[in-house]
Structures are given as structure tokens and as C-alpha cells.
Amino acid sequence: MVIARPIEGKHRTIKNRINIALFALFLVLPFIRINGHPFLLLDIPQRTFHVFGLTIWPQELYFLHVILLTLGFMLLFFTALFGRIWCGYACPQTIFTEAYNWVGKLVAGNSYGKPTMKKSHWARVIPAWVLLSFLFSFAFVAYFVRYEFMLGHLAAGNIFAFEDTYRPAAWFIFLMASTGTAFFNMVYFRENLCKYACPYGRFQAALIDRHSPIVMYDVERGEQRRQKGQKVGEHAGDCIDCHLCVQVCPTGIDIRDGLQIGCLSCGLCVDACNSVLQKFDKPTLIDYSTIAESETHKVDRQSRPYFRPRTAVYGAVVGALIVVFTALLVLRTPIYASIQRDAELRNRKVADSYQNGYELHLGNMSYTDLRVNVAVKGDGPFEIISRPGTIELDPSQHKELRLIVAYKAEKAPLRPREIQFLITSADDPSMQHVVESKFTFPIE
Ligand code: SF4
Ligand code: SF4
């Protein structure tokens, strides 16, 4: 486990601000309720997804697909534009590492992470990390299971799936597994996740181009670095080989060896080198630079070409996905409906009409009461004769109706007919959902 040495500087300050803001967001989001409804909850037990005030039902998972696709392409877009900043500034692994280090320092004081740190300090840090892992996991699980439900059950000491069994409930198993995984990750795995397990790090070479900023060491100016036994100033290059850039690195790599999978682009080594070389009136040897700039040995942030084929394509895809999402949102009606043929009443002839039976499944996908009327439309004299009237649905309520549709004619047509069921809001006729089915005739 690498515990990086603290360092002050411009990038440290930016990183602190972003990390604190995102961390607060992670902790707060699953607990926000608006008019009693979750702001963000992927409610797996109820199979409904509340995303930023929008409730997505299992039938509307395409909303979730568009959101995930948009986030994925945004990651590609920002990587091409600004390099791997996601890893250094916004990745949960980075943010949690900062939080564990902060708690470690709070509990153990200035000796935290140093080789001289006493065992008695570790004995205080470890229980604090266990508690932190539990709190994080509670917030994490609250994205999937209502926190009110978990708190109520934990307070009552009821962690079982059913009253008369001792089998733990799925949410409790999930909570405990998450606590164990978070603890193991931070105590043992940590930087190895970025170096060996994260797929994004492995793709980074394919995601960036000659103009994407990456953290680079200026070999030309830095080498020949100070060798063992040499005094500062006796070497040809500017690097005094102080190793501060390695000690502050959260993954423990030496950026002087070139770009590596383990580099999170956090910029802390830039702060480190800056703080060292400032004393010698020299600029930092490590900085955010691009491959194109490294060829000319000149960092020029002002004239970096941000508009390039790669960024234009990724940007266009992100834009298109946002348009698709907006269109889906505008066209969405909160009426859910699906229709099936009634197996018990397929088709029959009664007096001067032909009749088919249907099962209509209705749902209210809004947070307010809904009143709907059902009508039938098709090529012929179709009519609903079971008279369902105005159907009232409470928020999130589902109902099933059996409908009988008649084709009022003496003689049946040769082929089955397509029919449509129009489910229209009684209060807002512009709100309508249409489902299609077939009307068949008995063989005469
Ligand atoms: S090499 Fe520098 S930029 Fe890369 S992870 Fe280490 S400290 Fe951060
Ligand atoms: S911090 Fe700068 S001077 Fe010190 S070892 Fe790293 S590159 Fe060399």
C-alpha cells in the first residue's frame, strides 16, 4: 500500500477542491428526497430507477442506456481534450484514497504513512478505516436500496430476509460485502487497482492523441541527473534526484521513466518538482505537456488545438446523445400500457357481431394521480363493449383490465384486422399512449 507524502501546490489545491465537492455529492445524493421522492435511486427491489427526479420503469430502460452511453462518450471526449484527468481528479478510487488518508492523518497525526509510524497508531487507524468503510458502503448501497428502509431495519436489529428465518436479507449481505471490499481495497489493493485492474488506464494510449495533455518529465533538461556522491550543481542536468516526485505520487511511480499506466495525471509530482526547483530559480522539470509540444520542447497551453477530428467526433456524438435524450424526455407520457390477447376469449360470433377478448395492463408512471379512458380504433366498426369507464390510477399503481372488443357486422372480412387501443388522459387529452394488437375472426 502506497501512502503518498503530502505536498502543497497549485494542483494539490485544485484536486482538494474537486475531491471535496465530488465526495460531498457522493455522500449526499442518495439521501435527497424531493416531495418524498428519491432524487437518485436505482431501486432494484422495486425495479424502478429514479434518476435526477425522473422515474424510469423497467419498460423504459432505454433512458438508462442513453444516459450511460452519454457518460461513456463524455469520458472519451474529456480524455481526448484534457488527458486522463478523470483518474487524478474525479475517479471514486482517487477520492476514497484521499478520504482514507485524511482520516488516517486525523487519527495518527503527522506520523501517518511514515516508516516511523508506531503500531499503536495503526491500532487506532485500522478501526477508524473499518468505520469509514461501513459509512461509505451505507451511502453506496443507498443508491440501490432506500436508506429509510435500511436504517429502520438496522435500528430494529432486523437484518433477516424473513421474520421466521435467520437468512440475512440481500441488502445486508450487499452492505457487508461492500464494507469488506472497501476496506480490503484501501488497506491492501489501493494503487494496484489503477496499475493492474482498471481497464480505463489500459485504454488511455488509444484514447489520447498528439495534442492531449499528459504529465511528462523534460528528459532533455533534466538529464544527466545528479548521481550518487555528486553535489547539487556538479551534474549536467537540472534534476537533483531528490525523489520528491516519487514520494508524493499516489501510485508510487517514477514519472522520469516515461508515461506509465500507473500515472493518474494528478499533477502532484508537478507541484513537488516545482517546489524543489523554485529554490534554484529553475522551472519545474515535470509538467502537463503534449507529445507535439515535447517535440518542440515548448509547453504552449494557449495555442493547443482543442478542435481536432477526434474531439469533434466525440463532441458530436455527445451532442447527438443529449438531443436524443431530450427528445425522449419531451415525447414521454407517464402512461404505461401493454396489451395481450385473452387466452380464454380468443374470438367468437355473438348474434350480429364478432368478439375478441384482451388483457390490458395499465400503469401510472408519474408521481400524481392519473385518470385515463380507453378507446379502440381500426379499419371497421370496432367498439369496446365491456365499458371500462374512466380508470383511476394512484401514483406508481398498476392495474389489469379484461376488455371485450366487438366488430359489429353480419359478415366477417377475409383476413384478421389490425386494431389500436388509445389510452388517453381524462384531464389532458394531448397525453395519449397507443398499443396495437390484432382482431381475428372465427372460421365459419
Ligand atoms: S506520476 Fe505524477 S501525475 Fe502521475 S500519478 Fe504520479 S504524481 Fe500523479
Ligand atoms: S522532483 Fe524534480 S528534481 Fe526532484 S527527482 Fe523529481 S524530477 Fe528530479
Coordinates of C-alpha atoms and ligand atoms in Angstrom, one line a residue:
M1 CA 0.0 0.0 0.0
V2 CA 1.4 3.4 -1.1
I3 CA 0.7 6.3 1.3
A4 CA 1.9 9.3 -0.6
R5 CA 3.8 12.1 1.1
P6 CA 1.7 15.3 1.4
I7 CA 2.6 18.2 -0.9
E8 CA 1.3 21.7 -1.3
G9 CA 0.9 23.4 -4.6
K10 CA -1.5 24.5 -7.4
H11 CA -2.5 21.0 -8.4
R12 CA -3.0 19.9 -4.8
T13 CA -5.3 22.8 -4.2
I14 CA -7.4 22.2 -7.4
K15 CA -7.5 18.5 -6.5
N16 CA -8.6 19.2 -3.0
R17 CA -11.5 21.4 -4.1
I18 CA -12.7 18.9 -6.8
N19 CA -12.3 15.9 -4.5
I20 CA -14.2 17.5 -1.6
A21 CA -17.1 18.6 -3.9
L22 CA -17.4 15.2 -5.5
F23 CA -17.1 13.4 -2.2
A24 CA -19.9 15.5 -0.7
L25 CA -22.0 14.8 -3.7
F26 CA -21.5 11.1 -3.4
L27 CA -22.5 11.2 0.3
V28 CA -25.5 13.5 -0.2
L29 CA -27.1 12.3 -3.4
P30 CA -28.7 9.1 -2.2
F31 CA -30.3 10.9 0.7
I32 CA -32.0 13.7 -1.2
R33 CA -35.8 13.4 -1.4
I34 CA -38.0 15.8 -3.4
N35 CA -41.6 15.8 -2.3
G36 CA -40.9 12.5 -0.7
H37 CA -39.4 11.0 -3.9
P38 CA -35.8 10.0 -4.3
F39 CA -33.5 12.3 -6.4
L40 CA -31.2 9.4 -7.3
L41 CA -32.1 5.8 -6.6
L42 CA -31.7 2.7 -8.7
D43 CA -34.3 0.9 -6.8
I44 CA -33.6 -2.8 -7.6
P45 CA -36.2 -4.3 -5.2
Q46 CA -39.0 -2.2 -6.8
R47 CA -37.4 -2.4 -10.3
T48 CA -37.7 1.4 -10.8
F49 CA -34.9 3.9 -11.4
H50 CA -35.1 7.4 -10.0
V51 CA -32.6 9.5 -11.9
F52 CA -32.4 13.2 -11.2
G53 CA -36.1 13.4 -10.5
L54 CA -37.1 11.2 -13.5
T55 CA -38.6 7.8 -12.7
I56 CA -37.6 5.2 -15.2
W57 CA -39.6 2.0 -15.3
P58 CA -38.2 -1.4 -16.5
Q59 CA -40.1 -0.8 -19.8
E60 CA -38.1 2.5 -20.3
L61 CA -34.6 1.2 -19.7
Y62 CA -33.6 2.9 -23.0
F63 CA -33.4 6.1 -20.9
L64 CA -30.7 4.5 -18.7
H65 CA -28.9 3.2 -21.8
V66 CA -28.8 6.7 -23.3
I67 CA -27.5 8.2 -20.0
L68 CA -24.8 5.6 -19.7
L69 CA -23.8 6.0 -23.4
T70 CA -23.6 9.8 -22.9
L71 CA -21.4 9.4 -19.8
G72 CA -19.2 6.9 -21.7
F73 CA -18.7 9.3 -24.6
M74 CA -18.2 12.2 -22.3
L75 CA -15.3 10.3 -20.8
L76 CA -13.7 9.7 -24.2
F77 CA -14.3 13.4 -25.1
F78 CA -12.7 14.8 -22.0
T79 CA -9.8 12.4 -22.2
A80 CA -9.0 13.5 -25.7
L81 CA -9.3 17.1 -24.7
F82 CA -7.7 17.2 -21.3
G83 CA -5.9 13.8 -20.9
R84 CA -6.5 11.4 -18.1
I85 CA -7.9 13.9 -15.6
W86 CA -10.8 11.6 -14.7
C87 CA -8.3 9.4 -12.8
G88 CA -6.4 12.1 -11.0
Y89 CA -9.4 14.3 -10.0
A90 CA -12.7 12.5 -10.2
C91 CA -12.4 8.7 -10.0
P92 CA -14.0 7.2 -6.9
Q93 CA -10.8 5.3 -6.2
T94 CA -8.8 8.6 -6.1
I95 CA -11.5 10.3 -3.9
F96 CA -11.7 7.4 -1.5
T97 CA -7.9 7.2 -1.2
E98 CA -7.9 10.9 -0.3
A99 CA -10.6 10.3 2.3
Y100 CA -8.8 7.4 3.9
N101 CA -5.6 9.3 4.0
W102 CA -7.4 12.3 5.6
V103 CA -8.9 10.1 8.3
G104 CA -5.5 8.3 8.8
K105 CA -3.8 11.7 9.4
L106 CA -6.6 12.8 11.7
V107 CA -6.2 9.7 13.9
A108 CA -2.4 9.1 13.7
G109 CA -1.2 12.7 13.4
N110 CA 1.9 13.7 11.4
S111 CA 3.5 10.3 11.7
Y112 CA 0.7 8.8 9.4
G113 CA 2.2 6.9 6.5
K114 CA 5.8 7.4 7.6
P115 CA 8.1 4.4 8.1
T116 CA 8.4 5.6 11.8
M117 CA 4.6 5.3 12.3
K118 CA 4.1 3.3 15.6
K119 CA 2.0 0.2 15.9
S120 CA -0.2 1.9 18.5
H121 CA -1.1 4.5 15.8
W122 CA -2.0 1.7 13.3
A123 CA -4.2 0.2 16.1
R124 CA -6.2 3.4 16.0
V125 CA -6.2 3.9 12.2
I126 CA -7.5 0.5 11.3
P127 CA -10.8 0.7 13.4
A128 CA -11.3 4.2 12.0
W129 CA -11.0 2.8 8.5
V130 CA -13.4 0.0 9.2
L131 CA -16.0 2.5 10.4
L132 CA -15.3 4.7 7.3
S133 CA -15.7 1.6 5.1
F134 CA -19.1 0.9 6.7
L135 CA -20.2 4.5 6.3
F136 CA -19.1 4.7 2.6
S137 CA -20.8 1.4 1.9
F138 CA -24.0 2.5 3.5
A139 CA -24.0 5.5 1.2
F140 CA -23.2 3.3 -1.7
V141 CA -25.9 0.7 -1.0
A142 CA -28.3 3.6 -0.5
Y143 CA -28.1 4.2 -4.3
F144 CA -29.8 0.9 -4.7
V145 CA -31.9 0.3 -1.6
R146 CA -33.9 3.1 0.2
Y147 CA -31.8 4.4 3.1
E148 CA -35.0 4.8 5.2
F149 CA -35.6 1.0 4.8
M150 CA -32.1 0.1 5.8
L151 CA -31.9 2.5 8.7
G152 CA -35.3 1.2 10.0
H153 CA -34.2 -2.4 9.8
L154 CA -30.7 -1.8 11.3
A155 CA -32.3 0.3 14.2
A156 CA -34.7 -2.6 14.9
G157 CA -31.9 -5.2 14.6
N158 CA -33.8 -6.9 11.8
I159 CA -31.3 -7.9 9.2
F160 CA -33.1 -11.0 8.1
A161 CA -34.8 -11.8 4.8
F162 CA -38.0 -13.1 6.5
E163 CA -39.2 -13.0 10.1
D164 CA -39.0 -16.7 10.8
T165 CA -35.6 -17.4 9.2
Y166 CA -32.0 -16.5 10.1
R167 CA -31.1 -15.9 6.4
P168 CA -29.7 -12.4 6.1
A169 CA -31.5 -10.1 3.7
A170 CA -29.9 -9.4 0.3
W171 CA -29.3 -5.7 1.2
F172 CA -27.5 -6.6 4.4
I173 CA -25.2 -9.1 2.5
F174 CA -24.6 -6.4 -0.1
L175 CA -23.8 -3.8 2.7
M176 CA -21.3 -6.2 4.5
A177 CA -19.7 -7.3 1.2
S178 CA -19.2 -3.7 0.2
T179 CA -17.7 -2.8 3.6
G180 CA -15.3 -5.7 3.3
T181 CA -14.3 -4.8 -0.3
A182 CA -13.8 -1.1 0.5
F183 CA -11.6 -2.0 3.5
F184 CA -9.5 -4.5 1.6
N185 CA -9.2 -2.1 -1.4
M186 CA -7.9 0.7 0.7
V187 CA -5.7 -1.3 3.1
Y188 CA -4.2 -3.7 0.6
F189 CA -5.1 -3.1 -3.0
R190 CA -5.2 0.7 -3.4
E191 CA -2.8 1.8 -6.2
N192 CA -2.8 -1.7 -7.7
L193 CA -6.4 -1.1 -8.9
C194 CA -5.1 1.7 -11.1
K195 CA -2.0 -0.1 -12.2
Y196 CA -3.3 -3.6 -12.9
A197 CA -7.1 -3.8 -12.7
C198 CA -8.6 -0.7 -14.2
P199 CA -9.5 -1.1 -17.9
Y200 CA -9.6 2.7 -18.5
G201 CA -5.9 3.1 -17.6
R202 CA -5.0 0.4 -20.2
F203 CA -7.0 2.1 -22.9
Q204 CA -5.5 5.5 -22.3
A205 CA -2.9 5.2 -25.1
A206 CA -5.7 4.7 -27.6
L207 CA -7.9 7.5 -26.2
I208 CA -5.3 10.3 -26.4
D209 CA -3.5 11.8 -29.4
R210 CA -0.5 14.1 -30.0
H211 CA -2.3 17.1 -28.6
S212 CA -3.8 15.6 -25.4
P213 CA -2.1 16.8 -22.3
I214 CA -0.2 14.2 -20.2
V215 CA 2.2 14.6 -17.3
M216 CA 5.8 14.5 -18.7
Y217 CA 9.3 14.8 -17.5
D218 CA 11.7 17.0 -19.5
V219 CA 14.4 14.5 -20.2
E220 CA 16.5 16.9 -22.3
R221 CA 16.7 19.5 -19.4
G222 CA 16.6 17.0 -16.5
E223 CA 19.4 14.6 -17.6
Q224 CA 22.1 13.8 -16.8
R225 CA 20.6 13.9 -13.3
R226 CA 22.6 14.1 -10.1
Q227 CA 24.4 10.8 -9.4
K228 CA 25.2 9.2 -6.1
G229 CA 28.1 11.1 -4.4
Q230 CA 27.7 14.2 -6.6
K231 CA 26.8 17.6 -5.0
V232 CA 24.0 19.7 -6.4
G233 CA 25.4 21.7 -9.3
E234 CA 28.0 19.1 -10.2
H235 CA 25.8 17.3 -12.7
A236 CA 24.9 18.3 -16.3
G237 CA 21.0 18.1 -16.0
D238 CA 18.7 20.1 -13.7
C239 CA 17.2 17.0 -11.9
I240 CA 18.8 16.8 -8.4
D241 CA 17.4 13.3 -7.9
C242 CA 15.6 14.3 -4.7
H243 CA 12.9 11.7 -5.3
L244 CA 10.2 14.0 -4.0
C245 CA 8.2 13.5 -7.3
V246 CA 8.1 9.7 -6.5
Q247 CA 7.3 10.2 -2.8
V248 CA 4.2 12.3 -3.5
C249 CA 2.9 10.1 -6.2
P250 CA -0.3 8.2 -5.1
T251 CA 0.7 5.2 -7.2
G252 CA 4.3 5.3 -6.3
I253 CA 5.7 5.5 -9.9
D254 CA 8.7 7.5 -11.1
I255 CA 7.4 9.7 -13.9
R256 CA 11.0 10.2 -15.0
D257 CA 10.8 6.7 -16.5
G258 CA 8.2 7.9 -19.0
L259 CA 4.4 7.7 -19.4
Q260 CA 3.0 4.7 -17.5
I261 CA -0.4 3.0 -16.9
G262 CA 0.0 3.9 -13.2
C263 CA 0.1 7.7 -13.9
L264 CA -3.2 9.2 -12.9
S265 CA -2.4 12.6 -14.3
C266 CA -3.0 14.1 -10.9
G267 CA -0.2 16.7 -11.2
L268 CA 1.2 16.2 -7.7
C269 CA 4.6 15.4 -9.0
V270 CA 4.5 18.8 -10.9
D271 CA 3.8 20.5 -7.5
A272 CA 6.7 18.5 -6.0
C273 CA 9.3 19.3 -8.7
N274 CA 8.1 22.9 -8.8
S275 CA 8.6 23.3 -5.0
V276 CA 12.2 21.8 -5.3
L277 CA 13.5 23.7 -8.4
Q278 CA 12.0 27.0 -7.3
K279 CA 14.7 27.1 -4.7
F280 CA 17.2 27.1 -7.5
D281 CA 15.3 29.6 -9.6
K282 CA 14.5 27.0 -12.2
P283 CA 11.2 26.0 -13.7
T284 CA 9.7 22.5 -13.0
L285 CA 11.0 19.5 -15.0
I286 CA 7.6 17.8 -14.8
D287 CA 4.5 19.4 -16.3
Y288 CA 1.3 18.8 -18.3
S289 CA 2.5 18.7 -21.9
T290 CA 1.6 17.1 -25.2
I291 CA 3.5 14.8 -27.4
A292 CA 3.5 17.5 -30.1
E293 CA 4.9 20.1 -27.6
S294 CA 7.6 17.7 -26.3
E295 CA 8.9 17.5 -29.9
T296 CA 9.5 21.3 -29.9
H297 CA 10.5 21.4 -26.2
K298 CA 7.9 24.1 -25.6
V299 CA 4.8 24.0 -23.4
D300 CA 2.3 26.3 -25.0
R301 CA -1.1 26.0 -23.5
Q302 CA -2.5 29.0 -25.4
S303 CA -2.1 27.5 -28.9
R304 CA -3.1 23.9 -28.1
P305 CA -5.5 22.8 -30.9
Y306 CA -8.6 21.8 -28.9
F307 CA -10.8 21.4 -32.0
R308 CA -9.4 18.2 -33.7
P309 CA -11.1 15.3 -35.7
R310 CA -11.1 13.2 -32.5
T311 CA -12.6 15.8 -30.2
A312 CA -15.0 16.9 -32.9
V313 CA -16.3 13.3 -33.4
Y314 CA -16.6 12.6 -29.7
G315 CA -18.2 16.0 -29.1
A316 CA -20.7 15.4 -31.9
V317 CA -21.7 12.0 -30.5
V318 CA -22.2 13.5 -27.0
G319 CA -24.3 16.3 -28.5
A320 CA -26.4 13.9 -30.5
L321 CA -27.0 11.7 -27.5
I322 CA -28.1 14.7 -25.5
V323 CA -30.6 15.6 -28.3
V324 CA -31.9 12.0 -28.3
F325 CA -32.3 12.1 -24.5
T326 CA -34.1 15.4 -24.6
A327 CA -36.4 14.2 -27.4
L328 CA -37.2 11.0 -25.5
L329 CA -38.0 13.1 -22.4
V330 CA -40.2 15.5 -24.3
L331 CA -42.1 12.7 -26.0
R332 CA -42.5 10.6 -22.9
T333 CA -46.0 10.1 -21.5
P334 CA -46.4 8.8 -17.9
I335 CA -48.9 6.2 -19.1
Y336 CA -47.7 2.6 -19.3
A337 CA -49.8 0.2 -21.3
S338 CA -49.3 -3.3 -22.8
I339 CA -51.9 -5.5 -24.4
Q340 CA -52.3 -9.3 -24.8
R341 CA -54.9 -11.5 -26.3
D342 CA -57.2 -13.1 -23.7
A343 CA -56.5 -16.8 -24.0
E344 CA -60.0 -17.6 -22.7
L345 CA -61.8 -15.5 -25.2
R346 CA -59.8 -15.6 -28.5
N347 CA -62.7 -14.9 -30.9
R348 CA -66.4 -15.8 -31.2
K349 CA -69.5 -14.8 -33.0
V350 CA -72.4 -13.5 -30.9
A351 CA -75.7 -12.6 -32.7
D352 CA -74.7 -9.9 -35.3
S353 CA -71.2 -9.2 -34.1
Y354 CA -67.8 -10.8 -33.7
Q355 CA -66.0 -10.6 -30.4
N356 CA -62.3 -10.8 -29.2
G357 CA -61.0 -10.6 -25.6
Y358 CA -57.9 -8.7 -24.5
E359 CA -56.0 -8.2 -21.3
L360 CA -54.8 -4.6 -20.9
H361 CA -52.1 -3.8 -18.4
L362 CA -52.1 -0.1 -17.3
G363 CA -49.6 1.7 -15.2
N364 CA -49.2 5.2 -13.8
M365 CA -45.5 6.3 -14.3
S366 CA -45.9 9.6 -12.6
Y367 CA -45.9 11.0 -9.0
T368 CA -49.6 12.3 -9.4
D369 CA -53.0 10.6 -9.7
L370 CA -53.9 9.6 -13.2
R371 CA -57.4 9.1 -14.9
V372 CA -57.5 7.5 -18.3
N373 CA -60.1 6.5 -20.9
V374 CA -59.6 3.6 -23.2
A375 CA -60.9 3.6 -26.8
V376 CA -60.4 1.3 -29.8
K377 CA -59.6 2.2 -33.4
G378 CA -59.3 0.1 -36.6
D379 CA -60.4 -0.4 -40.2
G380 CA -64.1 -1.4 -39.5
P381 CA -66.9 -1.0 -37.0
F382 CA -64.9 -1.8 -33.8
E383 CA -66.2 -1.0 -30.4
I384 CA -65.3 -1.8 -26.8
I385 CA -68.4 -3.4 -25.3
S386 CA -67.0 -4.2 -21.8
R387 CA -67.3 -0.5 -20.9
P388 CA -64.3 0.0 -18.6
G389 CA -65.3 3.7 -18.0
T390 CA -62.6 6.1 -16.6
I391 CA -59.9 4.2 -14.9
E392 CA -58.2 5.8 -11.9
L393 CA -54.6 5.0 -11.1
D394 CA -52.7 6.2 -8.0
P395 CA -49.0 7.2 -8.4
S396 CA -46.9 4.1 -9.4
Q397 CA -50.1 1.9 -9.4
H398 CA -50.6 -0.8 -12.0
K399 CA -54.0 -2.4 -13.0
E400 CA -55.1 -5.1 -15.3
L401 CA -58.3 -5.0 -17.2
R402 CA -60.2 -7.5 -19.3
L403 CA -61.7 -5.9 -22.4
I404 CA -64.1 -7.3 -25.0
V405 CA -64.0 -5.7 -28.4
A406 CA -66.8 -6.2 -30.9
Y407 CA -66.8 -6.0 -34.7
K408 CA -70.4 -5.1 -35.4
A409 CA -71.2 -6.7 -38.8
E410 CA -73.2 -9.6 -40.2
K411 CA -70.2 -10.9 -42.2
A412 CA -66.6 -11.3 -41.2
P413 CA -63.8 -9.9 -43.5
L414 CA -61.4 -12.5 -45.1
R415 CA -58.4 -11.6 -43.0
P416 CA -57.6 -10.5 -39.4
R417 CA -57.6 -6.8 -38.8
E418 CA -55.0 -4.6 -37.1
I419 CA -56.5 -2.6 -34.2
Q420 CA -55.2 0.1 -31.9
F421 CA -56.1 0.8 -28.3
L422 CA -55.9 4.5 -27.4
I423 CA -55.3 5.2 -23.7
T424 CA -55.9 8.9 -23.2
S425 CA -55.6 11.1 -20.0
A426 CA -59.1 12.2 -19.0
D427 CA -57.6 15.5 -17.8
D428 CA -55.2 16.2 -20.6
P429 CA -56.3 14.7 -24.0
S430 CA -52.9 15.5 -25.5
M431 CA -51.4 12.8 -23.2
Q432 CA -52.0 9.6 -25.1
H433 CA -50.4 6.1 -25.3
V434 CA -51.2 3.8 -28.2
V435 CA -50.8 0.0 -28.2
E436 CA -51.5 -2.3 -31.1
S437 CA -53.0 -5.8 -31.5
K438 CA -54.9 -8.0 -33.9
F439 CA -58.6 -8.8 -34.2
T440 CA -59.3 -12.3 -35.6
F441 CA -62.5 -13.9 -36.8
P442 CA -63.7 -17.5 -36.2
I443 CA -63.6 -19.8 -39.2
E444 CA -67.1 -20.2 -40.5
Ligands
SF4_1 S1 3.4 10.4 -11.9 FE1 2.7 12.4 -11.2 S2 0.8 12.8 -12.3 FE2 1.2 10.6 -12.4 S3 0.1 9.7 -10.7 FE3 2.2 10.1 -10.0 S4 2.1 12.1 -9.1 FE4 0.2 11.9 -10.3
SF4_2 S1 11.2 16.3 -8.0 FE1 12.2 17.2 -9.8 S2 14.3 17.4 -9.2 FE2 13.4 16.0 -7.7 S3 13.8 14.0 -8.5 FE3 11.8 14.6 -9.3 S4 12.3 15.5 -11.3 FE4 14.2 15.5 -10.2

